[in-house]
Short mmCIF file of C-alpha atoms and ligand atoms in Angstrom, two decimals:
data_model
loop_
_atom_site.label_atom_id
_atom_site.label_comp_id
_atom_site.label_asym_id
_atom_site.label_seq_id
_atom_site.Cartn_x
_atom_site.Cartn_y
_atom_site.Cartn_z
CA UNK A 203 97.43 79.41 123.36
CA UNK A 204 95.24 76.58 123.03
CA UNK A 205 94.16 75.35 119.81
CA UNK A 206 90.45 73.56 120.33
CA UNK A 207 89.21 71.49 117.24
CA UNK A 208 85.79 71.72 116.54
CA UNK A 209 84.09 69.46 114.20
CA UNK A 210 80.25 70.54 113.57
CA UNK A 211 78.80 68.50 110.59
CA UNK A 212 75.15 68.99 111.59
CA UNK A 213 73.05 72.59 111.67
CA UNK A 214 72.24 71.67 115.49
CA UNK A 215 76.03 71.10 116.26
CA UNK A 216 77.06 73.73 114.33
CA UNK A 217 74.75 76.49 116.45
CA UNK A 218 76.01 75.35 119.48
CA UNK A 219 79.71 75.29 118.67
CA UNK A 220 79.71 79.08 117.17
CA UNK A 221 77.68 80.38 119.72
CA UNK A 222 80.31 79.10 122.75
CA UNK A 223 82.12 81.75 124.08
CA UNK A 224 85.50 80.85 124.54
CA UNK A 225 87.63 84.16 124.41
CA UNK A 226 90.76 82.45 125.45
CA UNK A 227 91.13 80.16 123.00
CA UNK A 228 91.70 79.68 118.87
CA UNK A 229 89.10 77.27 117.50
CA UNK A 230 88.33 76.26 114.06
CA UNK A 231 84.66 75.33 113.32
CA UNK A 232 83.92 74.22 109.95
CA UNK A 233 80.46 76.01 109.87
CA UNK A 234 79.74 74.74 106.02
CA UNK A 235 81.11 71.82 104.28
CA UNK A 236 84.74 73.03 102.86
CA UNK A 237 84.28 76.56 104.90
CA UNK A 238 86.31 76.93 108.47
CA UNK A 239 86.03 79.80 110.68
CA UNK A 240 89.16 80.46 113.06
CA UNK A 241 88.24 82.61 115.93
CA UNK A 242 91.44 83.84 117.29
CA UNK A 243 92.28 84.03 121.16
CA UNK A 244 91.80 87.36 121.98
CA UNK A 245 92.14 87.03 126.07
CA UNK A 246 94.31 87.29 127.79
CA UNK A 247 96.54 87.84 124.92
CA UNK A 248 94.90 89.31 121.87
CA UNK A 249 96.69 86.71 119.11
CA UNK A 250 95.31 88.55 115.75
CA UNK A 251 92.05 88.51 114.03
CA UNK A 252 89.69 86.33 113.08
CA UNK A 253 90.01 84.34 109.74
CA UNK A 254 88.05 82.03 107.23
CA UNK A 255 88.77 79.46 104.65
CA UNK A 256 87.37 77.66 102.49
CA UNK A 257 88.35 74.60 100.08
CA UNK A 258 87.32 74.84 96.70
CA UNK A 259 87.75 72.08 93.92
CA UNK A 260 91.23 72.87 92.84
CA UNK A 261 92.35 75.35 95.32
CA UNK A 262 92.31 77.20 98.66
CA UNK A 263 90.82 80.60 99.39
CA UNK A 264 91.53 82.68 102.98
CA UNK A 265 89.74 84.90 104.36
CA UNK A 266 92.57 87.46 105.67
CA UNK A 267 96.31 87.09 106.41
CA UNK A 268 96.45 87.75 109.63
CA UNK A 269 99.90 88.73 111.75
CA UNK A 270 102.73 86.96 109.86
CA UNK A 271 103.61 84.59 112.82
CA UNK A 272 99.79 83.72 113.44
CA UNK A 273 99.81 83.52 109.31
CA UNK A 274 102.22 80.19 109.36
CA UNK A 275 100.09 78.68 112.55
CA UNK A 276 96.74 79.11 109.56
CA UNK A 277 98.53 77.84 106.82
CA UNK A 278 99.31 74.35 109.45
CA UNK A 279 96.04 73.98 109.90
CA UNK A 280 94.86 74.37 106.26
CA UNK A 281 97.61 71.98 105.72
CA UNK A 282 95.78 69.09 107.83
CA UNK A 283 92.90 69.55 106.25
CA UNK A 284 93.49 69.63 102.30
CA UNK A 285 96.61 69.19 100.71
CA UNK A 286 94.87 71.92 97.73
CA UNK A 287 97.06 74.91 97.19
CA UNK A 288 96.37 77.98 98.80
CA UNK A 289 95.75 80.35 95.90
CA UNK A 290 93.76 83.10 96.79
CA UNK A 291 93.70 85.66 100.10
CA UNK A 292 91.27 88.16 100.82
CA UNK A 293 92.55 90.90 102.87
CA UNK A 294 88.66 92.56 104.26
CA UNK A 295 90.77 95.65 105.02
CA UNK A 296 94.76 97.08 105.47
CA UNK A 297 94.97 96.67 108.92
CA UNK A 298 98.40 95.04 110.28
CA UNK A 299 95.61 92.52 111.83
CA UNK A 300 94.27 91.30 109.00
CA UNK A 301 96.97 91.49 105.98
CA UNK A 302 100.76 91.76 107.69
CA UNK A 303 100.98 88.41 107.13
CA UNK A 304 100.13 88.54 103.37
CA UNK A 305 103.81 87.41 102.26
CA UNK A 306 103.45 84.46 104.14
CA UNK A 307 101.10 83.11 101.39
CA UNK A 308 102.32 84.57 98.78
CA UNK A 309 105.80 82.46 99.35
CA UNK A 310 103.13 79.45 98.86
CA UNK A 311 102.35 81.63 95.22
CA UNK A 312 99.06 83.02 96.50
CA UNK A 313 97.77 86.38 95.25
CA UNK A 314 96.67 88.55 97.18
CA UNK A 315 92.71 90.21 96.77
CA UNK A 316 91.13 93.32 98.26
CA UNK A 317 88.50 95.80 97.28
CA UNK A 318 90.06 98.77 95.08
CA UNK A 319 89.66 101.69 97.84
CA UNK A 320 92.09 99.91 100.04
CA UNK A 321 94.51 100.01 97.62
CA UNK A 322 95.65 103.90 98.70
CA UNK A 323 95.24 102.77 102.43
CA UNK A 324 97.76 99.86 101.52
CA UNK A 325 100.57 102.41 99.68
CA UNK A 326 100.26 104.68 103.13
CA UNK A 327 98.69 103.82 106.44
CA UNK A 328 99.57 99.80 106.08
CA UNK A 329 103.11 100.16 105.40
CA UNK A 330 103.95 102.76 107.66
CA UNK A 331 102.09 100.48 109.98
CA UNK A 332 104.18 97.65 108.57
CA UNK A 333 107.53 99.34 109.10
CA UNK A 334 106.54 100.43 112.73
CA UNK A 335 105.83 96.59 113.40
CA UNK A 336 109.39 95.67 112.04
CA UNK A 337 110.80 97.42 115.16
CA UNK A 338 108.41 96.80 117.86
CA UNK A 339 108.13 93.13 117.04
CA UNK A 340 111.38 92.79 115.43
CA UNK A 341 111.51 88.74 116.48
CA UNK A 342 108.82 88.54 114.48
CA UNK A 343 108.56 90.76 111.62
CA UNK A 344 112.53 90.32 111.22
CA UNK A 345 113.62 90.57 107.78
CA UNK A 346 110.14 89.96 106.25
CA UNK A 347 108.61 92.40 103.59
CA UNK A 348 105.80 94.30 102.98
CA UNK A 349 103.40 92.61 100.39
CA UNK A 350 100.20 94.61 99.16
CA UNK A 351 97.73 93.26 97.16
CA UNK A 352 97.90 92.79 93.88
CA UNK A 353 94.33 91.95 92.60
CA UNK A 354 91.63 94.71 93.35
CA UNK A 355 87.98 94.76 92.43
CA UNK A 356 85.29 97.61 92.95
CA UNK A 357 82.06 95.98 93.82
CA UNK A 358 82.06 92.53 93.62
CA UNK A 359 84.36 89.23 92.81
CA UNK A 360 82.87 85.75 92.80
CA UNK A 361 84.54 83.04 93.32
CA UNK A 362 82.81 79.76 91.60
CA UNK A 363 83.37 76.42 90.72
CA UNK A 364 80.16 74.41 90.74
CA UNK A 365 80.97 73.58 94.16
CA UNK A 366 81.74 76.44 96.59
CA UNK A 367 80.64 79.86 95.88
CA UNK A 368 82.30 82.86 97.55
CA UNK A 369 80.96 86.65 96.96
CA UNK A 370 83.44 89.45 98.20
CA UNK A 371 81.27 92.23 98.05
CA UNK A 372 81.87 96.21 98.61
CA UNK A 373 79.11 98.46 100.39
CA UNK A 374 81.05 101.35 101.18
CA UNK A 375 83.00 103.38 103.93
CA UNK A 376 82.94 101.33 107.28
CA UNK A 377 85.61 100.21 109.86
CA UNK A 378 87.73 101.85 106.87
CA UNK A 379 87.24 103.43 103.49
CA UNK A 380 87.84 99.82 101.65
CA UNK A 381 86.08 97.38 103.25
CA UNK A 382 84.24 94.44 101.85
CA UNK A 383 83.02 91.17 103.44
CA UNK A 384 82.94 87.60 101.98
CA UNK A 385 79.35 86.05 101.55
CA UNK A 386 78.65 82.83 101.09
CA UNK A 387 75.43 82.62 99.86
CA UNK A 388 74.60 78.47 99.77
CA UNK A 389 75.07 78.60 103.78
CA UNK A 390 73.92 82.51 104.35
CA UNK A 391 77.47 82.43 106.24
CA UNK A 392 79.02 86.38 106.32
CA UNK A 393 83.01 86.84 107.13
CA UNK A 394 82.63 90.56 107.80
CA UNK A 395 86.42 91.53 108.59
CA UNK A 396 86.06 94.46 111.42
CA UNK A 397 82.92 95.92 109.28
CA UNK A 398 81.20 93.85 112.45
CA UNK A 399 83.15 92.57 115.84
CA UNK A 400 81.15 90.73 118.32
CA UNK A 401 82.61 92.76 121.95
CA UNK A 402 84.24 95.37 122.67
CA UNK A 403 86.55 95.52 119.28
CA UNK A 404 85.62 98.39 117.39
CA UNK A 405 88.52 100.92 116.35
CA UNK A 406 87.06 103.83 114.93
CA UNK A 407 90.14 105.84 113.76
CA UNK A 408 89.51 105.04 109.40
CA UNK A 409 85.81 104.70 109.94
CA UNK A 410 82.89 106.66 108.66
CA UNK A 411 79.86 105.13 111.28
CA UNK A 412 77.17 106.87 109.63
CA UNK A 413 78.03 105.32 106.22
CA UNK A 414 79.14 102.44 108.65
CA UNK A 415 75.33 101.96 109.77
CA UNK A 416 74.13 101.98 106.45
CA UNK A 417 76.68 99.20 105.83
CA UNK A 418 75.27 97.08 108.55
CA UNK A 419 71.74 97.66 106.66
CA UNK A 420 73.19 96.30 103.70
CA UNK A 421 74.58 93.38 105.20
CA UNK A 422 71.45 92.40 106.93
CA UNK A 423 69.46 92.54 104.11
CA UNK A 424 71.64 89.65 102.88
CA UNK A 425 69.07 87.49 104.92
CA UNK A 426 72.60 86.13 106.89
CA UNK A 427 72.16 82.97 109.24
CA UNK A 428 75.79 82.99 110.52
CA UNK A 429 77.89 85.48 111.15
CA UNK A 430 81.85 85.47 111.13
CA UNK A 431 83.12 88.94 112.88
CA UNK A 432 86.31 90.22 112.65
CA UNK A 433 87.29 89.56 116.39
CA UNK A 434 85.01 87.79 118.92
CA UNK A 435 82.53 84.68 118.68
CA UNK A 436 80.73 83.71 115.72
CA UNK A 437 76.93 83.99 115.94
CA UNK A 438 73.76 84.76 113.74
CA UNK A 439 72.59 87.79 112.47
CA UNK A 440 72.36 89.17 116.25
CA UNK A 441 75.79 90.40 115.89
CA UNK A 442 75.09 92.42 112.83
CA UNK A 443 72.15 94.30 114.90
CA UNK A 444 74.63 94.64 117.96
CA UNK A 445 77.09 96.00 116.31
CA UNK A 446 74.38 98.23 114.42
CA UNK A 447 72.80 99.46 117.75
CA UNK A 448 76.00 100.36 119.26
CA UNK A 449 77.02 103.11 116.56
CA UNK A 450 72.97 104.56 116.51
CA UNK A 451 73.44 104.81 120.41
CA UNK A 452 76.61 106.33 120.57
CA UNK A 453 75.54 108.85 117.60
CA UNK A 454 72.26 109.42 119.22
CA UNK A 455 73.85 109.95 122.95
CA UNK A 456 76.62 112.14 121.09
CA UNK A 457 74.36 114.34 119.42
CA UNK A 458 72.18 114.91 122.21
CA UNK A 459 75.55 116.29 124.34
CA UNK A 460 76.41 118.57 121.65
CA UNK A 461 73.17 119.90 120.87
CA UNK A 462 73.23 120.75 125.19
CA UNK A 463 76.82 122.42 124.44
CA UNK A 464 78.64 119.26 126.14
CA UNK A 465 82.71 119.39 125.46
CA UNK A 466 83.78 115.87 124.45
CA UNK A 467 85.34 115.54 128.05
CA UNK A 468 81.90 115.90 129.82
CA UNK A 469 80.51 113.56 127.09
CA UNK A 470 82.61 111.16 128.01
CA UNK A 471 82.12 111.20 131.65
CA UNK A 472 78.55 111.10 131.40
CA UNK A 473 77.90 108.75 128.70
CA UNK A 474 75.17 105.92 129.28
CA UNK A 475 74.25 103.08 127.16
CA UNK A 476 73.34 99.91 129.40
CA UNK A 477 72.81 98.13 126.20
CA UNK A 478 76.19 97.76 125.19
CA UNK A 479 77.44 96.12 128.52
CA UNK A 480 74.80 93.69 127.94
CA UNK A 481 76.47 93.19 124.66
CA UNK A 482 80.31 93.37 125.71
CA UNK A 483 80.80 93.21 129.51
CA UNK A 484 82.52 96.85 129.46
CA UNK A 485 80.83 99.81 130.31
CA UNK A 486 80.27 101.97 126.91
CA UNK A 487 82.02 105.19 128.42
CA UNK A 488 85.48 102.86 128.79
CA UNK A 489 85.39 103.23 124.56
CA UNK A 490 87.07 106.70 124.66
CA UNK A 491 88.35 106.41 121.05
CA UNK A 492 84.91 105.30 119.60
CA UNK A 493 83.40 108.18 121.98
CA UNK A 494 86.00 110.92 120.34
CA UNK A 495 85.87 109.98 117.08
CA UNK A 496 81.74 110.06 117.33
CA UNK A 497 82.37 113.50 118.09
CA UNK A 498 84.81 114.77 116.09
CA UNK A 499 82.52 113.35 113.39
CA UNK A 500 79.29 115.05 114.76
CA UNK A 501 80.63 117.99 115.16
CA UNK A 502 82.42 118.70 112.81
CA UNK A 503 81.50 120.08 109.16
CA UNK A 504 81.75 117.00 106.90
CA UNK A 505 84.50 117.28 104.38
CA UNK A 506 85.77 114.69 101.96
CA UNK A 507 88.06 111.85 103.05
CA UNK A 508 91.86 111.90 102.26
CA UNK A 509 91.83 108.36 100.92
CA UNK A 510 88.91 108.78 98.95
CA UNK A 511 90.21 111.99 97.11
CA UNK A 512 93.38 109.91 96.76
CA UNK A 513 91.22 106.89 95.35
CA UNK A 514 89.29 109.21 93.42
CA UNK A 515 92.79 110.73 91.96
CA UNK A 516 94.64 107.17 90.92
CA UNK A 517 91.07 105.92 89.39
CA UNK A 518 91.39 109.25 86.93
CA UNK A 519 94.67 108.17 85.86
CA UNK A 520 94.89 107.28 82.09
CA UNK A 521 94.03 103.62 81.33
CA UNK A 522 92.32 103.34 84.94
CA UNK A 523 88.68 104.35 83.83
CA UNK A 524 89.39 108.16 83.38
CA UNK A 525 87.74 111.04 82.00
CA UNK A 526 89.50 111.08 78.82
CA UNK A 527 93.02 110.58 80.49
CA UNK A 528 92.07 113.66 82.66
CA UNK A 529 91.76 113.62 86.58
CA UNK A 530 88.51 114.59 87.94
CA UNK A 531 89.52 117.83 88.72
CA UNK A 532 90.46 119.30 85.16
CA UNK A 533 87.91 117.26 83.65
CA UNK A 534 85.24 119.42 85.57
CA UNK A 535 86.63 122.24 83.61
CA UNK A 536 85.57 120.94 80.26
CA UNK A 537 83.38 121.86 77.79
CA UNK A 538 82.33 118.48 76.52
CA UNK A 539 79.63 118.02 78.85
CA UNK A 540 79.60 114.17 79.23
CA UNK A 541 82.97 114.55 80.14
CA UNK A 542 82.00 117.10 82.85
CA UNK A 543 79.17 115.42 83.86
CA UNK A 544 80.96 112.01 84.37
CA UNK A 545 83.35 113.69 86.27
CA UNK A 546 81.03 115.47 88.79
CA UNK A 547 79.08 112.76 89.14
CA UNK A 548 81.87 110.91 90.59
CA UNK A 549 83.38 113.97 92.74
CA UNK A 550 79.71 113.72 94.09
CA UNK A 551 79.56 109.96 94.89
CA UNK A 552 83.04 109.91 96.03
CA UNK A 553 82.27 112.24 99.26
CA UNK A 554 83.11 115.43 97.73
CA UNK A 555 80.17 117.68 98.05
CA UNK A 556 81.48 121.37 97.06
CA UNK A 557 82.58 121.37 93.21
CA UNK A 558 79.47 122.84 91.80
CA UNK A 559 79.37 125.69 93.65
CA UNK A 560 82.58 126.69 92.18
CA UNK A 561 80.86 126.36 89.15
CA UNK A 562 77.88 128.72 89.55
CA UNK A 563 79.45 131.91 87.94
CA UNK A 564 80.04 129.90 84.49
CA UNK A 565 76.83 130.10 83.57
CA UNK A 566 74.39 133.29 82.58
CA UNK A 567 71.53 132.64 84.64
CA UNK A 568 70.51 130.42 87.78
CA UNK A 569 68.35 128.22 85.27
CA UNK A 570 71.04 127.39 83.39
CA UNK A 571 73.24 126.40 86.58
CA UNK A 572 69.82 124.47 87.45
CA UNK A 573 70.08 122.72 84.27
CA UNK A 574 73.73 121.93 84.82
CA UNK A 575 73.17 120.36 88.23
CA UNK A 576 70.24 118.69 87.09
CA UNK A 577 72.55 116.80 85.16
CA UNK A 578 75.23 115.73 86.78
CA UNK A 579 72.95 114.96 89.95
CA UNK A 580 71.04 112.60 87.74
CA UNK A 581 74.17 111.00 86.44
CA UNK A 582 75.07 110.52 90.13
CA UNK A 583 71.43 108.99 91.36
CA UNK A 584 71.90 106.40 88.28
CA UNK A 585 75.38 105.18 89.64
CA UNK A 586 74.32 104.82 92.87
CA UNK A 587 75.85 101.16 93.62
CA UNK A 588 76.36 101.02 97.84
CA UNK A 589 74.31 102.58 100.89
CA UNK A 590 77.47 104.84 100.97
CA UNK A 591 76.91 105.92 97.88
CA UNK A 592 73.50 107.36 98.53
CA UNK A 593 74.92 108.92 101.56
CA UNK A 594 77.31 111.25 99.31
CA UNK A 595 74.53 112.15 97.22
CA UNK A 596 72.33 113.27 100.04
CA UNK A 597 74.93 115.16 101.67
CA UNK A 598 76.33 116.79 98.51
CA UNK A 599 72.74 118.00 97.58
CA UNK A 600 71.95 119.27 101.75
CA UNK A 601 75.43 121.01 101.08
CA UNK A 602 74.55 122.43 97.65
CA UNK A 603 71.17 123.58 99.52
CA UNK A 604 72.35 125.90 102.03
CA UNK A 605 76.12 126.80 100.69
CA UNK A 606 75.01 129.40 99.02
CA UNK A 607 72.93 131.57 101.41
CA UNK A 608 75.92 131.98 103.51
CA UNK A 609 73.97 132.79 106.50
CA UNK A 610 71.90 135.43 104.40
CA UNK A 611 68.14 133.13 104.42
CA UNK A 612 66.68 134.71 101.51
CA UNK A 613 69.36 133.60 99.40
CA UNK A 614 70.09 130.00 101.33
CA UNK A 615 66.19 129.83 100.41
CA UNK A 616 66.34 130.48 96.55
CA UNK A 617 69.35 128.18 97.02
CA UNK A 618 67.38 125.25 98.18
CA UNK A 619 64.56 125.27 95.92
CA UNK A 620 67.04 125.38 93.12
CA UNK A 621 68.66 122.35 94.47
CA UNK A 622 65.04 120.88 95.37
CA UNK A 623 64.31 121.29 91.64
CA UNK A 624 67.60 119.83 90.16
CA UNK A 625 66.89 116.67 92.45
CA UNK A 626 63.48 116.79 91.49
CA UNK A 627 64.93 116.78 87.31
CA UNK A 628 66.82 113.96 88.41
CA UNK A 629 64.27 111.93 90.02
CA UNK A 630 64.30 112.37 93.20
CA UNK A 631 60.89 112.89 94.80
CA UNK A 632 59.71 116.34 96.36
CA UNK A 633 58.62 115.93 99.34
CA UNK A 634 61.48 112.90 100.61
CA UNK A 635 64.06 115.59 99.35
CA UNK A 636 64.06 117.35 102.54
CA UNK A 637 63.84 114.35 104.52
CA UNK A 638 67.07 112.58 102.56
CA UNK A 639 69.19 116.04 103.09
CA UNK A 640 67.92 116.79 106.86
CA UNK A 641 70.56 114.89 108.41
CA UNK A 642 73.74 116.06 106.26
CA UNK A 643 73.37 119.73 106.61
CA UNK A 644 76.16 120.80 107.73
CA UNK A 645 75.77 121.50 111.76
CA UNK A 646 76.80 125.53 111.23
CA UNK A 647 73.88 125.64 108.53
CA UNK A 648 71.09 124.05 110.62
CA UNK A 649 69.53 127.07 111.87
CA UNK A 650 68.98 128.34 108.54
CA UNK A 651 68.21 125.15 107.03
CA UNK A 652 65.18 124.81 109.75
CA UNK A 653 64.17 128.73 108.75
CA UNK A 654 63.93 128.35 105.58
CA UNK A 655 62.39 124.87 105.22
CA UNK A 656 58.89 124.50 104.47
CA UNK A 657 58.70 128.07 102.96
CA UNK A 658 59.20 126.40 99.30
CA UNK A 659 57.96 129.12 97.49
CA UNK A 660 57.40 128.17 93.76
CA UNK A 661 59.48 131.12 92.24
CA UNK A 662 62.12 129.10 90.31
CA UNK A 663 59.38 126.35 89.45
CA UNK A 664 59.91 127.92 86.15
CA UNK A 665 63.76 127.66 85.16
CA UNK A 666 63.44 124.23 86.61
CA UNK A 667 61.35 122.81 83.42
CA UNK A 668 64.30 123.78 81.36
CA UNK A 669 65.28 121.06 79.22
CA UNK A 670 68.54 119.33 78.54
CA UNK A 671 71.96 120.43 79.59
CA UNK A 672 72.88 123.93 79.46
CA UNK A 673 75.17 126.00 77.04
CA UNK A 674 78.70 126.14 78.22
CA UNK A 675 80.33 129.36 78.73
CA UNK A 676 83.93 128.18 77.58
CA UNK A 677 85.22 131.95 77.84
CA UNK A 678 84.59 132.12 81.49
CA UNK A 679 88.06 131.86 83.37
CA UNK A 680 89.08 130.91 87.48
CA UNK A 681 86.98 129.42 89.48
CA UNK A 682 88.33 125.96 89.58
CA UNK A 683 90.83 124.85 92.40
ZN1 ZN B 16 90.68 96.62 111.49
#
């Protein structure tokens, strides 16, 4: 592989270097003073993914691991550039791309950082993925061992001296469930990890792309000038709105093949998007596993993530920011209602959309159920932190909306006004309510979602301008899985 220098010191330089396209070769552009980009070779021979680092004062921070052999052939090149020690390495997700190589810094005493949700992914999917490298690339893996990281933040880490500034920054479920990028917001320069590729890169297999289009929202409205992808050439923020248009397309052509009965075979065949050969070189239909997993997503009803109930789970442990040394689960059950409340709030925000309905029979009337929702929907609006978030809380309340008619439209209707009001208690606007939920009724439930919207009739205006949260009934029994 050839390993191509370049030095870009002015903003003129420094265009033209990230913007060649060189896909069969490693370079290393410094695209700030103190911050390198290495775009790995990924023809013919994909090498590994793409990395970053930058030089602070008194130490060294990367911008993911890497593959352990394509690790040592990073830490060279650090090495004839600063002679500061490497203390810090972000890992932007678990993949065996980005963070198989972690040991190889933490020999040189680095820690390792990466955002909280990963942490899960890490215990599971990356060291199965780890041990299943060991034996097909035994000559390089050998006797090396697994390191996860060991410092994990939810929302944001900065890292500052005076000097450099480096944000890692969480904005929900992307390429994976713990994603975050590294923003560098002196130079408006954006190390995405796989949250963005520039070409035909995209895995889809731990991805949510609706939340994963939001995310590209998010990191647009960063105002970014350069952009450092996860695989493929640097650029500006041209690659965030590729990458952006190529998940709306696919959803859009998707949709449009279900909604005419399409299998996911004819889909497929038949799919068309010029836009993204323009983008890639490759025809969009040749991404079969982006295709299926567009599908399987469309049409399927949306249920909550196994990582994120497992996140969810280990976040509820005592001493990790529980309910009271309760899980979320049995602290839905209790009668102190900030307890409760917390606790559904979170079930809500962490993708799962269901729990309330088990609650319904607790309570003597359908204003006091109101009243319960009411609060713990408002609890979840205020925590809102990441486009994801928002995402959960629409589809939680378009799932609360229809649930309960079970095909029967009188009821699904009482259902959704009651779930229009508790939205409305919590301060979310009439009229946008039906808007914000369209999209996340469950596929089954459109029908009857379209039937019954716009009939709003005023009936449970009434129980709705019930104050405060609602007596518990702490005889009632069951009910809770
Ligand atoms: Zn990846």
């Amino acid at each position: 592989m050839a390993l191509r220098v370049v030095f870009a010191p002015l903003v003129v330089a420094l265009v033209a270097a990230v913007g060649h396209a060189a896909p069969d070769e490693t370079t290393i552009t410094e695209v700030a003073p103190g911050v390198y980009f290495r775009k790995a070779q990924t023809e013919p021979v994909f090498t590994g993914c793409n990395q970053g680092f930058v030089v602070f004062r008194d130490y060294v921070l990367v911008i993911d691991a890497n593959f352990p052999g394509q690790a040592e052939n990073v830490i060279a090149s650090i090495r004839e550039r600063t002679d500061k020690p490497i203390r810090f390495v972000f890992d932007t997700h678990y993949h065996g791309d980005h963070a198989d190589g972690n040991m190889q810094y933490v020999k040189l005493g680095a820690t390792i950082v990466a955002q909280e949700r990963s942490q899960p992914l890490f215990q599971t999917k990356g060291t199965d993925g780890f041990e299943g490298a060991k034996k097909s690339r035994a000559a390089e893996y050998g006797g090396l061992s697994y390191e996860i990281p060991s410092l994990y933040f939810s929302h944001k880490l900065v890292f500052d001296d005076g000097q450099q500034r480096v944000e890692l920054v969480f904005f929900g479920h992307a390429h994976t469930a713990g994603d975050a990028v590294a923003w560098v917001p002196k130079h408006k320069i954006l190390f995405t990890g796989d949250a963005c590729v520039n070409g035909a890169f995209n895995y889809t297999g731990d991805s949510n792309t609706e939340s994963w289009i939001a995310v590209l929202g998010a990191m647009e409205d960063l105002g970014v000038t350069t952009v450092c992808p996860g695989h493929g050439e640097a650029g500006g923020a041209e690659v965030i709105a590729n990458q952006k248009r190529w998940f709306t397309e696919l959803r859009a052509r998707v949709r449009e093949g279900i909604a005419r009965g399409e299998t996911v075979e004819r889909v497929k065949e038949s799919l068309e998007i010029p836009f993204y050969k323009e983008w890639t070189g490759q025809e969009a239909r040749s991404r079969t596993e982006n295709i299926e997993h567009v599908f399987k997503e469309l049409s399927s009803p949306a249920k909550p993530l196994d990582e994120q109930r497992r996140f969810l789970r280990w976040q509820a442990l005592p001493g990790a920011g529980g309910y009271a040394g309760l899980g979320p689960w049995e602290a839905i059950g209790q009668t102190d209602a900030d307890t409760r409340h917390d606790a559904l709030a979170d079930l809500f925000l962490g993708g799962d959309s269901s729990r309330h309905m088990q609650l319904r029979h607790r309570f003597r009337d359908e204003g006091e159920a109101l009243g319960e929702m009411a609060c713990y929907v408002r609890r979840a609006a205020a925590r809102i932190r990441t486009p994801e978030d928002t995402l959960h809380l629409r589809r939680a309340l378009a799932v609360a909306a229809i649930e309960g008619g079970r095909g029967d439209t009188a009821a699904a209707l009482e259902r959704l006004e009651l779930v229009r009001h508790a939205a409305l208690r919590a301060g979310i606007e009439a009229d946008p309510f039906f808007r914000a939920i369209q999209d996340h009724v469950p596929p089954e439930n459109r029908p009857l979602f379209d039937t019954v919207r716009g009939r709003a009739p005023e009936a449970l205006l009434a129980t709705a301008e019930r104050a405060g949260p609602p007596e518990w009934r702490a005889d009632a029994t069951g009910g809770i899985e």
